[in-house]
Amino acid sequence: MPADRTDAPGIPTGSAASAASAVSGGGAGGPARARTDVAVVGAGILGVLIAREVLARDPHATVTVLDRDMTGCGATRRSAGLHFPRGANETVRALAAESQRFYEDLRTARPDLPIHPLGMTVLAPEQAEEQLREVYLPEAKLRWTADLPAAVPALPRGHGAWEGDGCQYADVHALTQDLAAELRPAVAFREGVEVTALASGPGGTRLTLTGGATLDAGHVVLAPGPWLAAPAWRELVAPLGARVKKIVALHIEVPCAPGDRAVVLHTEDAFLLPLHHRGHWLFSYTCQEWDVDPDTVDPSLTDGHLREARALLTRYAPGLAAHCRSGRVFCDAYGAGGTPVVTPLDPYGRLLFAGAAGGSGYRLAPALAARAADLIPSLPSPSSLPSLPVPRKATT
């Protein structure tokens, strides 16, 4: 990327040093006429990894990350952080495989990061074995086992158990903070700064920020998590057909033992996760409450959530069901057909969207960040992954 030009619409270009200094001072959003090569809107795990990917490909690029809250304090803060090597379709499997390699390399390079390898047991009807072989990556090395997790005294009739490799979980909020801290010498973070308007042109995109300041960017990547309906981009994002669904996870106040494994309930799309760093279990199940607003969603559990979770958990781990008394409630964006979305939003390719990962933001974030960087033509593209399909416009 030619770091001495941002080519934003109507804005004169300057040197890389001036671009870097332009985003380092001023009012709430920076100086009145700031410039940057790439602006990332959303400072969750995906937004931070996009900034990291851009700099990995072009260390001379100027990058600004903006969020109306603190870094990692949206959906990232409430993420269970489970990664396992599977995908419901070919695209998601490719993304999961790429992300798995990324996290393995990251953990090797930075063993201090809060990424924790974990054993995995998958429970499913015996007749589902062929489907399991399809949706789980070869890296999982699924194998039949008669050894059940300690939390599961017996299987429902007709069910089997498979052990698998490649599972890990992270404290996603802490990981995002650590990665952001590593980037701060080279990336301008603007926390507590809301983007109130976007205007794209052939030369770039102008962002209007809190207090009326503007930021001109060669490219903008929106990584808004479940905030699809923010006024600045609601009409741009609506044609993607992504929706926002509530996510519920119960905290089970039972201590984890050192060898406890993640337990995946395949048919029910649910899992039990031993949060060793917190000292308790987490149970995530599929809540079918759609089209919720992240600004108004109630973060408290309801009696209905407790009933649904306990009823499901009683089938497999009745000893844990009675200890479900607390938890976390939030939401995430889901792409049409269960596939995440990385795509241009304007005819010039200057304004991009990345996300709608369907509750798998942490699991797929590294590959989604790479796909977003692939759409910035001036950046090198080392990835061998296929491009994500272009989403069709939603129909009514």
Tab-separated table of N, CA and C in Angstrom, residues 269-331:
chain	number	residue	atom	x	y	z
A	269	ASP	N	-26.773	-28.647	18.894
A	269	ASP	CA	-25.931	-27.459	18.692
A	269	ASP	C	-25.708	-26.749	20.026
A	270	ALA	N	-25.188	-27.505	20.979
A	270	ALA	CA	-24.934	-27.001	22.325
A	270	ALA	C	-23.597	-27.565	22.792
A	271	PHE	N	-23.040	-26.986	23.853
A	271	PHE	CA	-21.788	-27.525	24.365
A	271	PHE	C	-21.629	-27.196	25.840
A	272	LEU	N	-20.881	-28.072	26.503
A	272	LEU	CA	-20.420	-27.877	27.879
A	272	LEU	C	-18.943	-27.541	27.827
A	273	LEU	N	-18.554	-26.462	28.482
A	273	LEU	CA	-17.172	-26.000	28.421
A	273	LEU	C	-16.628	-25.806	29.829
A	274	PRO	N	-15.565	-26.513	30.199
A	274	PRO	CA	-14.932	-26.264	31.505
A	274	PRO	C	-14.058	-25.005	31.433
A	275	LEU	N	-14.488	-23.954	32.090
A	275	LEU	CA	-13.724	-22.711	32.108
A	275	LEU	C	-12.712	-22.788	33.250
A	276	HIS	N	-11.591	-23.410	32.959
A	276	HIS	CA	-10.608	-23.652	34.014
A	276	HIS	C	-10.105	-22.354	34.623
A	277	HIS	N	-9.988	-21.298	33.813
A	277	HIS	CA	-9.437	-20.042	34.347
A	277	HIS	C	-10.424	-19.326	35.256
A	278	ARG	N	-11.720	-19.692	35.165
A	278	ARG	CA	-12.732	-19.090	36.044
A	278	ARG	C	-13.204	-20.035	37.146
A	279	GLY	N	-12.915	-21.318	36.981
A	279	GLY	CA	-13.251	-22.263	38.039
A	279	GLY	C	-14.667	-22.796	38.007
A	280	HIS	N	-15.323	-22.758	36.840
A	280	HIS	CA	-16.671	-23.315	36.738
A	280	HIS	C	-16.930	-23.757	35.308
A	281	TRP	N	-18.074	-24.422	35.098
A	281	TRP	CA	-18.487	-24.867	33.778
A	281	TRP	C	-19.403	-23.823	33.131
A	282	LEU	N	-19.445	-23.879	31.807
A	282	LEU	CA	-20.387	-23.065	31.028
A	282	LEU	C	-21.167	-24.001	30.114
A	283	PHE	N	-22.466	-23.751	30.008
A	283	PHE	CA	-23.313	-24.523	29.094
A	283	PHE	C	-23.994	-23.579	28.122
A	284	SER	N	-23.647	-23.700	26.863
A	284	SER	CA	-24.240	-22.864	25.819
A	284	SER	C	-25.211	-23.705	24.999
A	285	TYR	N	-26.415	-23.205	24.837
A	285	TYR	CA	-27.408	-23.909	24.025
A	285	TYR	C	-27.996	-22.922	23.011
A	286	THR	N	-28.697	-23.443	22.029
A	286	THR	CA	-29.232	-22.600	20.963
A	286	THR	C	-30.552	-21.979	21.388
A	287	CYS	N	-30.538	-20.678	21.543
A	287	CYS	CA	-31.751	-19.919	21.879
A	287	CYS	C	-32.337	-19.368	20.578
A	288	GLN	N	-33.614	-19.592	20.354
A	288	GLN	CA	-34.247	-19.193	19.099
A	288	GLN	C	-35.014	-17.878	19.234
A	289	GLU	N	-34.351	-16.861	19.771
A	289	GLU	CA	-34.945	-15.519	19.841
A	289	GLU	C	-34.218	-14.637	18.839
A	290	TRP	N	-34.910	-14.327	17.731
A	290	TRP	CA	-34.290	-13.631	16.620
A	290	TRP	C	-34.668	-12.147	16.586
A	291	ASP	N	-33.871	-11.412	15.804
A	291	ASP	CA	-34.114	-9.995	15.512
A	291	ASP	C	-34.162	-9.155	16.788
A	292	VAL	N	-33.174	-9.390	17.636
A	292	VAL	CA	-33.056	-8.613	18.869
A	292	VAL	C	-32.112	-7.442	18.617
A	293	ASP	N	-32.187	-6.451	19.501
A	293	ASP	CA	-31.381	-5.240	19.399
A	293	ASP	C	-30.295	-5.298	20.464
A	294	PRO	N	-29.016	-5.265	20.078
A	294	PRO	CA	-27.955	-5.350	21.094
A	294	PRO	C	-27.973	-4.205	22.098
A	295	ASP	N	-28.592	-3.082	21.739
A	295	ASP	CA	-28.652	-1.954	22.672
A	295	ASP	C	-29.751	-2.110	23.713
A	296	THR	N	-30.697	-3.007	23.455
A	296	THR	CA	-31.806	-3.156	24.400
A	296	THR	C	-31.958	-4.583	24.931
A	297	VAL	N	-31.158	-5.527	24.433
A	297	VAL	CA	-31.298	-6.908	24.891
A	297	VAL	C	-31.027	-6.971	26.397
A	298	ASP	N	-31.873	-7.679	27.102
A	298	ASP	CA	-31.741	-7.822	28.548
A	298	ASP	C	-30.600	-8.798	28.842
A	299	PRO	N	-29.556	-8.381	29.553
A	299	PRO	CA	-28.436	-9.280	29.821
A	299	PRO	C	-28.723	-10.320	30.903
A	300	SER	N	-29.919	-10.263	31.487
A	300	SER	CA	-30.259	-11.195	32.564
A	300	SER	C	-30.938	-12.440	32.013
A	301	LEU	N	-30.685	-13.562	32.676
A	301	LEU	CA	-31.391	-14.797	32.342
A	301	LEU	C	-32.862	-14.686	32.721
A	302	THR	N	-33.705	-15.361	31.970
A	302	THR	CA	-35.120	-15.459	32.311
A	302	THR	C	-35.416	-16.859	32.843
A	303	ASP	N	-36.590	-17.017	33.435
A	303	ASP	CA	-37.011	-18.356	33.869
A	303	ASP	C	-37.070	-19.305	32.681
A	304	GLY	N	-37.473	-18.779	31.512
A	304	GLY	CA	-37.545	-19.607	30.311
A	304	GLY	C	-36.173	-20.122	29.892
A	305	HIS	N	-35.156	-19.266	29.960
A	305	HIS	CA	-33.805	-19.704	29.626
A	305	HIS	C	-33.366	-20.837	30.560
A	306	LEU	N	-33.609	-20.663	31.847
A	306	LEU	CA	-33.204	-21.682	32.814
A	306	LEU	C	-33.923	-22.996	32.569
A	307	ARG	N	-35.221	-22.930	32.265
A	307	ARG	CA	-35.984	-24.163	32.005
A	307	ARG	C	-35.455	-24.875	30.769
A	308	GLU	N	-35.246	-24.117	29.685
A	308	GLU	CA	-34.770	-24.729	28.437
A	308	GLU	C	-33.410	-25.385	28.626
A	309	ALA	N	-32.494	-24.664	29.262
A	309	ALA	CA	-31.142	-25.185	29.438
A	309	ALA	C	-31.135	-26.409	30.353
A	310	ARG	N	-31.860	-26.333	31.449
A	310	ARG	CA	-31.863	-27.466	32.382
A	310	ARG	C	-32.499	-28.699	31.766
A	311	ALA	N	-33.564	-28.505	30.977
A	311	ALA	CA	-34.231	-29.648	30.346
A	311	ALA	C	-33.281	-30.364	29.396
A	312	LEU	N	-32.523	-29.596	28.633
A	312	LEU	CA	-31.574	-30.201	27.696
A	312	LEU	C	-30.408	-30.843	28.430
A	313	LEU	N	-29.879	-30.151	29.403
A	313	LEU	CA	-28.716	-30.658	30.122
A	313	LEU	C	-29.050	-31.911	30.921
A	314	THR	N	-30.276	-32.017	31.401
A	314	THR	CA	-30.685	-33.186	32.190
A	314	THR	C	-30.553	-34.481	31.385
A	315	ARG	N	-30.705	-34.413	30.067
A	315	ARG	CA	-30.580	-35.618	29.228
A	315	ARG	C	-29.170	-36.181	29.266
A	316	TYR	N	-28.174	-35.320	29.422
A	316	TYR	CA	-26.789	-35.756	29.293
A	316	TYR	C	-25.995	-35.646	30.591
A	317	ALA	N	-26.193	-34.582	31.335
A	317	ALA	CA	-25.406	-34.339	32.548
A	317	ALA	C	-26.330	-33.896	33.670
A	318	PRO	N	-27.173	-34.806	34.168
A	318	PRO	CA	-28.169	-34.411	35.178
A	318	PRO	C	-27.535	-33.871	36.449
A	319	GLY	N	-26.310	-34.301	36.761
A	319	GLY	CA	-25.666	-33.816	37.975
A	319	GLY	C	-25.279	-32.347	37.895
A	320	LEU	N	-25.171	-31.817	36.673
A	320	LEU	CA	-24.824	-30.411	36.510
A	320	LEU	C	-26.055	-29.521	36.366
A	321	ALA	N	-27.156	-30.108	35.913
A	321	ALA	CA	-28.342	-29.300	35.593
A	321	ALA	C	-28.833	-28.491	36.787
A	322	ALA	N	-28.800	-29.091	37.958
A	322	ALA	CA	-29.330	-28.404	39.142
A	322	ALA	C	-28.465	-27.214	39.548
A	323	HIS	N	-27.263	-27.135	39.023
A	323	HIS	CA	-26.347	-26.058	39.416
A	323	HIS	C	-26.340	-24.898	38.417
A	324	CYS	N	-27.261	-24.929	37.451
A	324	CYS	CA	-27.400	-23.806	36.504
A	324	CYS	C	-28.237	-22.720	37.159
A	325	ARG	N	-27.588	-21.701	37.678
A	325	ARG	CA	-28.332	-20.652	38.365
A	325	ARG	C	-27.990	-19.260	37.843
A	326	SER	N	-26.940	-19.144	37.048
A	326	SER	CA	-26.516	-17.845	36.542
A	326	SER	C	-26.020	-18.016	35.120
A	327	GLY	N	-25.566	-16.942	34.517
A	327	GLY	CA	-25.094	-17.068	33.147
A	327	GLY	C	-24.882	-15.728	32.476
A	328	ARG	N	-24.862	-15.745	31.152
A	328	ARG	CA	-24.639	-14.542	30.348
A	328	ARG	C	-25.594	-14.564	29.159
A	329	VAL	N	-26.103	-13.403	28.813
A	329	VAL	CA	-27.040	-13.262	27.702
A	329	VAL	C	-26.579	-12.099	26.834
A	330	PHE	N	-26.449	-12.347	25.560
A	330	PHE	CA	-26.197	-11.247	24.625
A	330	PHE	C	-26.713	-11.670	23.258
A	331	CYS	N	-26.053	-11.281	22.191
A	331	CYS	CA	-26.548	-11.605	20.859
A	331	CYS	C	-25.390	-11.541	19.870
